[in-house]
CSV table of C-alpha atoms in Angstrom, one decimal:
chain,number,residue,atom,x,y,z
I,1,MET,CA,36.7,23.3,85.8
I,2,SER,CA,38.8,25.3,83.5
I,3,VAL,CA,38.3,28.9,82.3
I,4,ASN,CA,37.4,27.5,78.9
I,5,GLU,CA,34.8,25.3,80.3
I,6,LYS,CA,33.1,28.2,82.1
I,7,ALA,CA,33.1,30.2,78.9
I,8,ALA,CA,31.2,27.5,77.0
I,9,PRO,CA,27.5,27.9,76.8
I,10,ALA,CA,25.6,26.1,79.5
I,11,ALA,CA,23.6,23.0,78.4
I,12,GLY,CA,20.0,24.1,78.1
I,13,PRO,CA,17.1,24.0,75.7
I,14,ALA,CA,17.7,27.4,74.4
I,15,THR,CA,21.3,26.9,73.1
I,16,ASN,CA,21.2,23.2,72.6
I,17,PRO,CA,20.5,21.6,69.2
I,18,THR,CA,20.3,18.2,70.8
I,19,THR,CA,17.0,18.9,72.6
I,20,ALA,CA,14.1,17.0,71.2
I,21,THR,CA,11.5,19.1,69.4
I,22,PRO,CA,8.3,17.7,68.1
I,23,ALA,CA,8.4,16.4,64.5
I,24,PRO,CA,6.9,18.8,62.0
I,25,GLU,CA,3.5,18.0,60.4
I,26,GLY,CA,3.8,15.3,57.7
I,27,TRP,CA,7.3,14.3,58.7
I,28,GLU,CA,8.6,11.0,57.4
I,29,PRO,CA,11.8,9.4,58.5
I,30,LYS,CA,14.6,9.4,56.0
I,31,ILE,CA,16.9,6.4,55.9
I,32,ILE,CA,20.1,6.1,54.0
I,33,GLY,CA,20.9,2.5,53.2
I,34,PHE,CA,24.4,1.5,52.2
I,35,ALA,CA,24.1,-1.8,50.5
I,36,CYS,CA,26.8,-4.0,49.1
I,37,ASN,CA,26.6,-4.8,45.5
I,38,TRP,CA,26.8,-8.5,45.8
I,39,CYS,CA,24.4,-9.4,48.6
I,40,THR,CA,22.2,-6.7,50.1
I,41,TYR,CA,21.6,-4.9,46.8
I,42,ALA,CA,20.6,-8.1,45.2
I,43,GLY,CA,18.5,-8.8,48.3
I,44,ALA,CA,16.7,-5.5,47.9
I,45,ASP,CA,16.2,-6.3,44.2
I,46,LEU,CA,14.7,-9.6,45.2
I,47,ALA,CA,12.3,-7.9,47.6
I,48,GLY,CA,11.2,-5.7,44.6
I,49,THR,CA,10.8,-8.5,42.1
I,50,SER,CA,9.0,-10.6,44.6
I,51,ARG,CA,6.6,-7.7,45.2
I,52,ILE,CA,7.4,-7.6,48.9
I,53,GLN,CA,6.2,-4.3,50.3
I,54,TYR,CA,8.5,-2.2,52.4
I,55,PRO,CA,8.4,1.5,53.4
I,56,PRO,CA,9.7,3.9,50.8
I,57,ASN,CA,11.7,5.8,53.4
I,58,ILE,CA,14.9,4.2,52.5
I,59,ARG,CA,17.3,5.6,49.9
I,60,VAL,CA,19.7,2.8,48.8
I,61,ILE,CA,23.3,3.7,47.9
I,62,ARG,CA,25.1,0.8,46.2
I,63,VAL,CA,28.7,0.2,47.3
I,64,PRO,CA,31.1,-2.5,46.1
I,65,CYS,CA,31.4,-4.1,49.6
I,66,SER,CA,30.5,-3.4,53.2
I,67,GLY,CA,34.2,-2.9,53.6
I,68,ARG,CA,33.9,0.2,51.5
I,69,ILE,CA,31.5,1.9,53.9
I,70,ASN,CA,33.6,4.3,55.7
I,71,PRO,CA,32.1,5.2,59.1
I,72,GLN,CA,32.5,8.9,58.1
I,73,PHE,CA,29.8,8.2,55.4
I,74,VAL,CA,27.4,7.4,58.3
I,75,VAL,CA,28.3,10.6,60.1
I,76,ARG,CA,28.0,12.5,56.9
I,77,ALA,CA,24.5,11.0,56.2
I,78,PHE,CA,23.4,12.1,59.6
I,79,GLN,CA,24.8,15.6,59.0
I,80,ARG,CA,22.9,16.0,55.8
I,81,GLY,CA,19.6,15.1,57.2
I,82,ALA,CA,19.3,11.3,57.5
I,83,ASP,CA,17.2,10.2,60.4
I,84,GLY,CA,18.6,6.7,60.3
I,85,VAL,CA,21.3,4.8,58.5
I,86,LEU,CA,21.4,1.1,57.5
I,87,VAL,CA,24.8,-0.5,56.8
I,88,ALA,CA,24.4,-3.8,55.1
I,89,GLY,CA,26.5,-6.4,53.4
I,90,CYS,CA,27.1,-10.1,52.8
I,91,HIS,CA,27.0,-12.6,55.7
I,92,PRO,CA,30.4,-13.4,57.2
I,93,GLY,CA,32.0,-16.0,55.0
I,94,ASP,CA,30.0,-14.9,51.9
I,95,CYS,CA,32.0,-11.8,50.9
I,96,HIS,CA,32.6,-11.5,47.2
I,97,TYR,CA,36.1,-10.3,48.1
I,98,SER,CA,36.5,-13.0,50.7
I,99,THR,CA,37.3,-10.8,53.7
I,100,GLY,CA,35.8,-7.3,53.3
I,101,ASN,CA,32.9,-7.9,55.6
I,102,TYR,CA,35.1,-9.2,58.4
I,103,PHE,CA,37.0,-5.9,58.4
I,104,ALA,CA,33.6,-4.1,58.3
I,105,ARG,CA,32.4,-6.1,61.2
I,106,ARG,CA,35.3,-5.1,63.4
I,107,ARG,CA,35.0,-1.5,62.2
I,108,TYR,CA,31.3,-1.2,62.9
I,109,LEU,CA,31.4,-3.0,66.3
I,110,LEU,CA,33.6,-0.1,67.3
I,111,ALA,CA,32.0,2.7,65.2
I,112,LYS,CA,28.4,1.8,66.3
I,113,ARG,CA,29.4,2.1,70.0
I,114,PHE,CA,31.4,5.3,69.3
I,115,ILE,CA,28.6,7.0,67.5
I,116,GLU,CA,26.3,6.1,70.4
I,117,TYR,CA,28.9,7.5,72.8
I,118,LEU,CA,28.8,10.8,70.9
I,119,GLY,CA,25.1,11.0,71.7
I,120,VAL,CA,23.3,9.6,68.8
I,121,GLU,CA,20.4,7.2,69.7
I,122,PRO,CA,21.5,3.6,69.2
I,123,GLU,CA,18.5,2.8,67.1
I,124,ARG,CA,19.5,5.2,64.4
I,125,LEU,CA,22.4,3.1,63.1
I,126,GLN,CA,21.6,-0.4,62.0
I,127,VAL,CA,24.2,-2.9,60.7
I,128,ARG,CA,22.8,-6.0,59.2
I,129,TRP,CA,24.0,-8.9,57.1
I,130,ILE,CA,21.5,-9.5,54.3
I,131,SER,CA,22.2,-12.0,51.5
I,132,GLY,CA,21.0,-11.9,47.9
I,133,SER,CA,18.2,-14.4,48.8
I,134,GLU,CA,16.9,-12.5,51.8
I,135,GLY,CA,14.5,-10.2,50.2
I,136,GLN,CA,12.1,-10.7,53.1
I,137,LYS,CA,14.8,-9.9,55.6
I,138,PHE,CA,15.6,-6.7,53.7
I,139,ALA,CA,12.0,-5.6,53.8
I,140,ASP,CA,11.6,-6.5,57.4
I,141,THR,CA,14.8,-4.7,58.4
I,142,VAL,CA,13.7,-1.5,56.6
I,143,ARG,CA,10.2,-1.7,58.1
I,144,GLU,CA,11.5,-2.3,61.6
I,145,LEU,CA,14.0,0.6,61.3
I,146,THR,CA,11.3,3.0,59.9
I,147,GLU,CA,9.0,2.2,62.8
I,148,LYS,CA,11.8,2.8,65.3
I,149,LEU,CA,12.7,6.1,63.7
I,150,ARG,CA,9.0,7.2,63.5
I,151,ALA,CA,8.9,6.8,67.3
I,152,LEU,CA,12.2,8.6,67.8
I,153,GLY,CA,11.4,11.6,65.6
I,154,PRO,CA,13.8,13.6,63.5
I,155,GLN,CA,17.5,13.3,64.0
I,156,ARG,CA,19.0,16.6,65.1
I,157,ARG,CA,22.1,15.7,67.1
I,158,LEU,CA,24.5,15.5,64.2
I,159,ARG,CA,22.5,17.6,61.8
I,160,GLU,CA,24.3,20.3,59.9
I,161,THR,CA,24.1,23.7,61.6
I,162,LEU,CA,25.4,27.1,60.9
O,1,MET,CA,63.4,6.3,94.9
O,2,SER,CA,65.0,6.8,91.6
O,3,ALA,CA,67.1,9.4,89.8
O,4,THR,CA,65.2,12.5,88.6
O,5,PHE,CA,65.4,13.7,85.0
O,6,THR,CA,67.7,16.6,86.2
O,7,ASP,CA,70.2,14.0,87.4
O,8,HIS,CA,70.6,12.9,83.7
O,9,GLN,CA,70.9,16.4,82.3
O,10,ALA,CA,74.7,16.4,82.3
O,11,ALA,CA,74.9,12.9,80.8
O,12,LEU,CA,72.5,13.9,78.1
O,13,ARG,CA,74.5,17.0,77.1
O,14,ASP,CA,77.7,14.9,77.0
O,15,GLU,CA,76.1,12.3,74.9
O,16,VAL,CA,74.6,14.8,72.4
O,17,LYS,CA,77.8,16.8,72.2
O,18,LYS,CA,79.7,13.5,71.4
O,19,LEU,CA,77.2,12.5,68.8
O,20,LEU,CA,77.1,15.9,67.1
O,21,THR,CA,80.9,16.2,67.2
O,22,ASP,CA,81.6,12.8,65.7
O,23,GLY,CA,78.9,13.4,63.1
O,24,SER,CA,76.8,10.4,63.9
O,25,ILE,CA,73.7,12.7,64.2
O,26,LYS,CA,73.0,16.0,62.4
O,27,GLY,CA,70.6,17.3,65.0
O,28,PHE,CA,69.1,16.4,68.3
O,29,ILE,CA,65.5,16.9,69.5
O,30,GLY,CA,65.2,17.6,73.2
O,31,TYR,CA,64.0,20.2,75.6
O,32,ALA,CA,65.0,23.8,76.5
O,33,ARG,CA,63.9,26.1,79.2
O,34,GLY,CA,60.5,27.7,78.5
O,35,ARG,CA,58.8,30.7,80.1
O,36,ASP,CA,59.4,29.4,83.6
O,37,SER,CA,60.7,26.4,85.5
O,38,TYR,CA,57.5,24.5,85.0
O,39,HIS,CA,57.1,24.7,81.2
O,40,PRO,CA,60.1,23.3,79.3
O,41,VAL,CA,59.7,23.6,75.5
O,42,PRO,CA,60.9,21.4,72.6
O,43,ALA,CA,64.2,22.4,71.2
O,44,ILE,CA,66.3,21.2,68.3
O,45,VAL,CA,70.1,21.6,68.4
O,46,THR,CA,72.4,21.1,65.4
O,47,ARG,CA,75.8,22.4,66.7
O,48,PRO,CA,77.9,21.2,69.7
O,49,ASP,CA,78.0,24.8,71.1
O,50,GLN,CA,74.1,24.8,71.3
O,51,VAL,CA,74.1,21.7,73.5
O,52,ASP,CA,74.3,23.6,76.8
O,53,GLY,CA,70.8,25.0,76.0
O,54,LEU,CA,69.3,21.5,76.3
O,55,ILE,CA,67.7,20.8,79.7
O,56,LEU,CA,66.0,17.9,81.3
O,57,ASP,CA,63.8,18.4,84.3
O,58,GLN,CA,60.9,16.6,85.9
O,59,PHE,CA,58.4,18.7,83.9
O,60,SER,CA,59.5,17.5,80.5
O,61,ILE,CA,56.2,16.1,79.4
O,62,PHE,CA,56.2,17.1,75.7
O,63,GLY,CA,56.2,14.1,73.4
O,64,LEU,CA,58.8,14.9,70.7
O,65,THR,CA,58.5,12.1,68.3
O,66,LYS,CA,56.3,13.8,65.8
O,67,TYR,CA,59.2,16.2,65.0
O,68,LEU,CA,61.0,13.3,63.3
O,69,LEU,CA,58.6,13.6,60.4
O,70,ASP,CA,60.2,16.9,59.5
O,71,TYR,CA,63.4,15.0,58.6
O,72,ILE,CA,62.3,11.9,56.8
O,73,PHE,CA,63.3,13.1,53.4
O,74,GLU,CA,66.8,14.3,54.5
O,75,ASP,CA,70.0,12.4,54.8
O,76,GLY,CA,71.6,11.7,58.1
O,77,LYS,CA,70.4,10.7,61.5
O,78,MET,CA,68.4,12.7,64.1
O,79,GLY,CA,68.8,12.1,67.8
O,80,ILE,CA,65.8,12.3,70.1
O,81,VAL,CA,65.2,11.8,73.8
O,82,VAL,CA,62.2,9.6,74.6
O,83,LYS,CA,60.5,8.6,77.8
O,84,GLY,CA,58.6,5.3,78.0
O,85,CYS,CA,55.4,6.8,76.6
O,86,ASP,CA,57.2,8.6,73.8
O,87,ALA,CA,58.9,5.3,72.9
O,88,LEU,CA,55.5,3.9,72.2
O,89,GLY,CA,54.8,6.9,70.0
O,90,LEU,CA,58.1,6.3,68.2
O,91,GLY,CA,57.1,2.6,67.8
O,92,ARG,CA,53.9,3.8,66.2
O,93,LEU,CA,55.7,5.9,63.7
O,94,ILE,CA,58.1,3.1,62.9
O,95,ASN,CA,55.4,0.5,62.5
O,96,ASP,CA,53.4,2.8,60.3
O,97,HIS,CA,56.6,3.1,58.1
O,98,ARG,CA,56.7,6.8,58.5
O,99,VAL,CA,60.0,6.9,60.3
O,100,ASP,CA,63.1,4.8,59.5
O,101,ARG,CA,64.5,3.4,62.7
O,102,ASN,CA,68.0,3.4,61.2
O,103,LYS,CA,67.8,7.2,60.8
O,104,VAL,CA,67.1,7.8,64.5
O,105,HIS,CA,69.4,7.7,67.4
O,106,VAL,CA,67.2,7.1,70.4
O,107,VAL,CA,68.3,8.3,73.8
O,108,GLY,CA,66.1,6.7,76.4
O,109,LEU,CA,65.0,8.4,79.6
O,110,PRO,CA,63.8,6.0,82.3
O,111,CYS,CA,60.9,7.8,83.9
O,112,ALA,CA,59.2,7.5,87.3
O,113,GLY,CA,56.5,10.0,86.3
O,114,VAL,CA,56.3,13.5,85.0
O,115,LEU,CA,55.1,16.4,87.2
O,116,ASN,CA,52.2,18.3,86.0
O,117,GLY,CA,53.7,21.8,85.4
O,118,GLU,CA,50.3,23.4,85.3
O,119,LYS,CA,49.4,22.2,88.7
O,120,VAL,CA,52.8,22.8,90.3
O,121,ALA,CA,53.2,26.3,88.9
O,122,LYS,CA,50.1,27.3,90.9
O,123,LEU,CA,51.8,26.5,94.2
O,124,GLY,CA,54.0,29.6,94.0
O,125,LEU,CA,57.3,27.9,94.7
O,126,GLY,CA,59.2,30.2,92.4
O,127,LYS,CA,62.1,29.2,90.3
O,128,VAL,CA,62.8,25.5,90.8
O,129,GLN,CA,66.2,24.7,92.3
O,130,ARG,CA,66.0,21.0,92.8
O,131,VAL,CA,63.5,18.1,92.5
O,132,THR,CA,64.1,15.0,94.5
O,133,ASP,CA,62.3,11.7,94.2
O,134,LYS,CA,61.0,10.6,97.7
O,135,GLY,CA,59.4,7.4,96.5
O,136,SER,CA,55.7,8.3,96.7
O,137,ALA,CA,56.3,12.0,96.3
O,138,PHE,CA,58.5,14.5,94.6
O,139,LEU,CA,60.2,17.1,96.8
O,140,VAL,CA,60.2,20.3,94.8
O,141,GLU,CA,62.5,23.0,96.2
O,142,GLY,CA,62.0,26.5,94.7
O,143,ASP,CA,63.5,29.9,95.6
O,144,LYS,CA,60.3,30.9,97.3
O,145,GLY,CA,59.6,27.7,99.2
O,146,SER,CA,59.6,24.0,98.9
O,147,LYS,CA,57.0,21.3,99.1
O,148,GLU,CA,56.6,17.6,99.0
O,149,LEU,CA,54.2,16.7,96.2
O,150,PRO,CA,52.5,13.3,96.4
O,151,LYS,CA,52.8,11.6,93.0
O,152,THR,CA,49.2,10.5,92.9
O,153,GLU,CA,48.1,14.2,93.0
O,154,TYR,CA,50.8,16.0,91.0
O,155,LEU,CA,51.8,13.6,88.2
O,156,TRP,CA,50.0,13.7,84.8
O,157,ASP,CA,47.1,11.2,84.8
O,158,LYS,CA,48.7,8.9,82.3
O,159,CYS,CA,51.7,8.5,84.5
O,160,LEU,CA,49.6,6.9,87.2
O,161,TRP,CA,48.6,3.9,85.2
O,162,CYS,CA,51.8,3.9,83.1
O,163,GLU,CA,53.3,0.5,82.6
O,164,ASN,CA,56.1,1.7,80.3
O,165,HIS,CA,58.5,3.5,82.6
O,166,ASN,CA,61.5,2.4,80.6
O,167,PRO,CA,61.7,3.2,76.9
O,168,ALA,CA,62.1,0.0,75.0
O,169,GLY,CA,64.8,-0.3,72.3
O,170,ALA,CA,66.8,2.8,73.0
O,171,ASP,CA,70.3,3.2,71.6
O,172,THR,CA,71.6,4.9,74.7
O,173,LEU,CA,69.9,4.7,78.1
O,174,LEU,CA,70.4,7.6,80.5
O,175,GLY,CA,71.1,6.1,84.0
O,176,SER,CA,69.5,2.7,84.8
O,177,GLU,CA,66.1,1.3,84.4
O,178,VAL,CA,63.5,2.3,87.0
O,179,GLU,CA,60.9,0.0,88.7
O,180,ASN,CA,58.2,-0.7,86.1
O,181,VAL,CA,55.0,-0.8,88.0
O,182,ALA,CA,51.8,1.1,87.5
O,183,MET,CA,50.8,3.3,90.5
O,184,LYS,CA,47.2,2.3,90.0
O,185,PRO,CA,45.3,0.1,87.5
O,186,ARG,CA,44.0,1.6,84.3
O,187,ASP,CA,40.6,3.0,85.2
O,188,PHE,CA,37.7,3.4,82.8
O,189,SER,CA,35.1,4.5,85.3
O,190,ASP,CA,34.7,8.0,83.9
O,191,ILE,CA,34.1,6.4,80.5
O,192,THR,CA,31.5,4.0,82.0
O,193,ALA,CA,29.8,7.0,83.7
O,194,LEU,CA,29.5,8.8,80.4
O,195,GLU,CA,28.2,5.6,78.7
O,196,LYS,CA,25.5,5.3,81.4
O,197,MET,CA,24.3,8.9,80.8
O,198,PRO,CA,21.0,9.2,78.9
O,199,SER,CA,21.9,9.7,75.2
O,200,ALA,CA,20.4,13.2,75.1
O,201,GLU,CA,22.6,14.3,78.0
O,202,ARG,CA,25.6,12.7,76.4
O,203,ALA,CA,24.9,14.6,73.2
O,204,ALA,CA,24.6,17.8,75.1
O,205,PHE,CA,27.9,17.0,76.9
O,206,TRP,CA,29.8,16.5,73.6
O,207,THR,CA,28.1,19.5,72.0
O,208,ARG,CA,29.5,21.6,74.9
O,209,GLN,CA,32.9,20.2,74.3
O,210,PHE,CA,33.0,20.3,70.5
O,211,SER,CA,31.5,23.7,70.2
O,212,ARG,CA,34.6,25.1,71.8
O,213,CYS,CA,36.9,23.6,69.1
O,214,ILE,CA,38.8,26.3,67.1
O,215,ARG,CA,40.2,23.8,64.6
O,216,CYS,CA,43.8,24.6,65.4
O,217,TYR,CA,44.7,20.9,64.7
O,218,ALA,CA,47.1,20.9,67.6
O,219,CYS,CA,45.7,17.5,68.7
O,220,ARG,CA,46.3,16.1,65.2
O,221,ASN,CA,49.8,17.6,64.9
O,222,VAL,CA,51.1,16.3,68.2
O,223,CYS,CA,49.7,12.8,67.8
O,224,PRO,CA,52.2,10.1,66.8
O,225,ALA,CA,49.4,7.9,65.5
O,226,CYS,CA,47.8,10.7,63.4
O,227,ASN,CA,50.6,10.7,60.9
O,228,CYS,CA,49.2,10.7,57.4
O,229,ARG,CA,51.3,12.4,54.8
O,230,GLU,CA,48.3,14.4,53.7
O,231,CYS,CA,45.5,14.8,56.2
O,232,VAL,CA,41.9,14.7,54.9
O,233,PHE,CA,41.2,18.0,56.8
O,234,ASP,CA,44.1,19.8,54.9
O,235,ILE,CA,42.7,19.2,51.5
O,236,ALA,CA,41.6,22.5,50.0
O,237,ASP,CA,38.4,21.1,48.5
O,238,PRO,CA,37.6,18.1,50.7
O,239,ARG,CA,34.2,17.7,49.0
O,240,TRP,CA,32.0,15.9,51.5
O,241,VAL,CA,34.3,16.3,54.6
O,242,GLY,CA,33.7,19.8,55.7
O,243,ASN,CA,36.5,21.8,57.3
O,244,THR,CA,34.7,24.9,58.4
O,245,VAL,CA,34.1,25.9,62.0
O,246,LYS,CA,30.5,24.9,62.7
O,247,LEU,CA,29.2,22.4,65.1
O,248,SER,CA,28.4,19.6,62.7
O,249,GLU,CA,31.8,19.8,61.2
O,250,GLN,CA,33.5,20.0,64.5
O,251,GLN,CA,31.6,16.7,65.3
O,252,MET,CA,32.8,15.3,62.0
O,253,PHE,CA,36.4,16.3,62.7
O,254,HIS,CA,36.5,14.9,66.2
O,255,PHE,CA,34.7,11.7,65.2
O,256,THR,CA,37.2,11.2,62.3
O,257,ARG,CA,40.3,12.1,64.2
O,258,ALA,CA,39.4,9.8,67.1
O,259,PHE,CA,38.3,7.0,64.8
O,260,HIS,CA,41.3,7.2,62.5
O,261,VAL,CA,43.6,6.4,65.5
O,262,ALA,CA,41.2,3.8,66.9
O,263,GLY,CA,43.3,0.8,68.0
O,264,ARG,CA,46.4,2.7,67.1
O,265,CYS,CA,46.4,5.3,69.9
O,266,VAL,CA,49.4,4.9,72.2
O,267,ASP,CA,47.6,6.5,75.1
O,268,CYS,CA,50.2,9.3,75.5
O,269,GLY,CA,47.5,11.8,76.2
O,270,GLU,CA,49.2,14.6,74.3
O,271,CYS,CA,46.1,15.5,72.2
O,272,GLU,CA,44.2,16.4,75.4
O,273,ARG,CA,47.2,18.2,76.9
O,274,VAL,CA,47.9,20.4,74.0
O,275,CYS,CA,44.3,21.4,73.4
O,276,PRO,CA,44.0,25.1,74.0
O,277,MET,CA,40.3,24.8,74.6
O,278,GLU,CA,40.6,22.0,77.0
O,279,ILE,CA,38.4,19.5,75.2
O,280,PRO,CA,38.7,16.2,77.0
O,281,LEU,CA,39.9,14.3,73.9
O,282,MET,CA,41.2,11.3,75.9
O,283,LYS,CA,37.6,10.6,76.8
O,284,LEU,CA,37.2,9.7,73.1
O,285,GLN,CA,40.4,7.7,72.8
O,286,ARG,CA,39.9,5.8,76.0
O,287,LYS,CA,36.3,4.9,75.0
O,288,LEU,CA,37.8,3.3,71.9
O,289,GLN,CA,40.5,1.6,73.9
O,290,LYS,CA,38.0,0.2,76.3
O,291,ASP,CA,35.8,-1.2,73.5
O,292,VAL,CA,38.9,-2.7,71.7
O,293,ILE,CA,39.9,-4.4,75.0
O,294,GLU,CA,36.4,-5.7,75.5
O,295,LEU,CA,35.5,-6.7,72.0
O,296,PHE,CA,38.7,-8.0,70.5
O,297,GLY,CA,40.4,-9.4,73.6
O,298,ASN,CA,43.5,-7.3,73.0
O,299,PRO,CA,44.6,-6.3,76.5
O,300,LYS,CA,47.1,-3.6,75.4
O,301,PRO,CA,45.9,-1.9,72.3
O,302,PHE,CA,48.1,1.1,73.0
O,303,VAL,CA,51.4,-0.9,72.5
O,304,PRO,CA,52.2,-0.7,68.8
O,305,SER,CA,52.2,-4.0,67.0
O,306,GLU,CA,52.7,-4.9,63.3
O,307,VAL,CA,49.1,-5.2,62.4
O,308,GLU,CA,46.6,-3.1,64.4
O,309,VAL,CA,43.2,-4.0,65.6
O,310,LEU,CA,41.2,-2.7,62.7
O,311,GLY,CA,43.6,-4.1,60.1
O,312,GLN,CA,42.9,-7.7,61.1
O,313,PHE,CA,39.9,-9.9,62.0
O,314,ARG,CA,39.1,-13.3,63.5
O,315,VAL,CA,36.5,-15.3,61.7
O,316,THR,CA,34.9,-17.0,64.6
O,317,GLU,CA,36.2,-15.2,67.7
O,318,ASP,CA,35.0,-11.7,66.8
O,319,PRO,CA,31.6,-10.8,68.3
O,320,GLU,CA,28.7,-11.2,65.9
O,321,GLU,CA,26.0,-8.6,66.5
O,322,PHE,CA,24.8,-7.9,63.0
O,323,MET,CA,22.9,-11.1,62.2
């Protein structure tokens, strides 16, 4: 153990922002959903026009392609108060730009494991392929994620601190 | 038993003197004596009369390749001395089109492992007179005593699983190639142990590490894979990527730095070595290496190739977890 290591604050509830504290009264999980314009966004739209109910906890951000979703966006969402993040795009083979989601798939296979490795609960980041005709799948995914997050409580491990 | 670095010192000086005198290089990046025998420092010589300041000894760990970026807009060739691990870093810079191979004269240094100067300095052997390779150990003779140091204990960690003892593609090779076998297999057991930790404990572990970061960017500056012309963390107004010193932004910095070199890291371990706060940065890089090996069936992601792991895909062979 180095000098620097000793100088660091010991892990403990008092100094550690990662310790679970009970959710405040009336807390609702906040989800940032990155949805690709061509499939998932259309899928979310279909859920709406088909009058399929899903929890209002998700805030959808439309992006051109799942290949556009920089993993830094995910970390940033967590920093700024998201309790969960959904990354969603076209099924492999269906990408509007032919290959964007294949790159995204490799990137998120690594990024998801890496974010977990840094100590974020695995349930908080969901990656899903949701096509334009899968309004029901979109609704189910959001509902499932909301329920998981409700059980987990607020996300504090990557949240912005002073 | 192979020649030590010191055995090549005279040959290196002769070579550099020749190259500088006949004008084939305008400068040479090598090592000079540091504060003691155990800490050589990088040095750049531009005149033949400076060449005698260049040294080579068994503590020459510093990867020098990143200095080449200082000369990419200038005419003329630079010379550089590289070990096997540094040659991978140079390969990284060349494959990333940041360094023109034709503008570099590479002097290769076959390497049987570099002694960890931090560890050896603590033994109190005084000024080092001679280092001899005894096969499984280095005999270090100092003016206050001498000791035989087992390689498995006194080499840098990366040297133990190194499979690149001889720098590939050097213009001049000092001495002859050494036996190219790893002393032990690459070992990810520390990474696996961290993975098995409950996620709250792991978060606490990384909080303890990242909260020490002083954002000196030494890890970025030394890394041959981290070679962007303009770094996102240097932009004056980076908008959503914060660059202040607070925990959440340390986390963002370390996530980003590690992930930007995912699948491109050459495993030289320099980031962790130069960190003044001793943050175990290779635990991030090696986690990514481990996953790349497991997920994409690339057994050696640390050897630079034309297209790196995240710049390619396989339609059917890549794992599918997001259905």
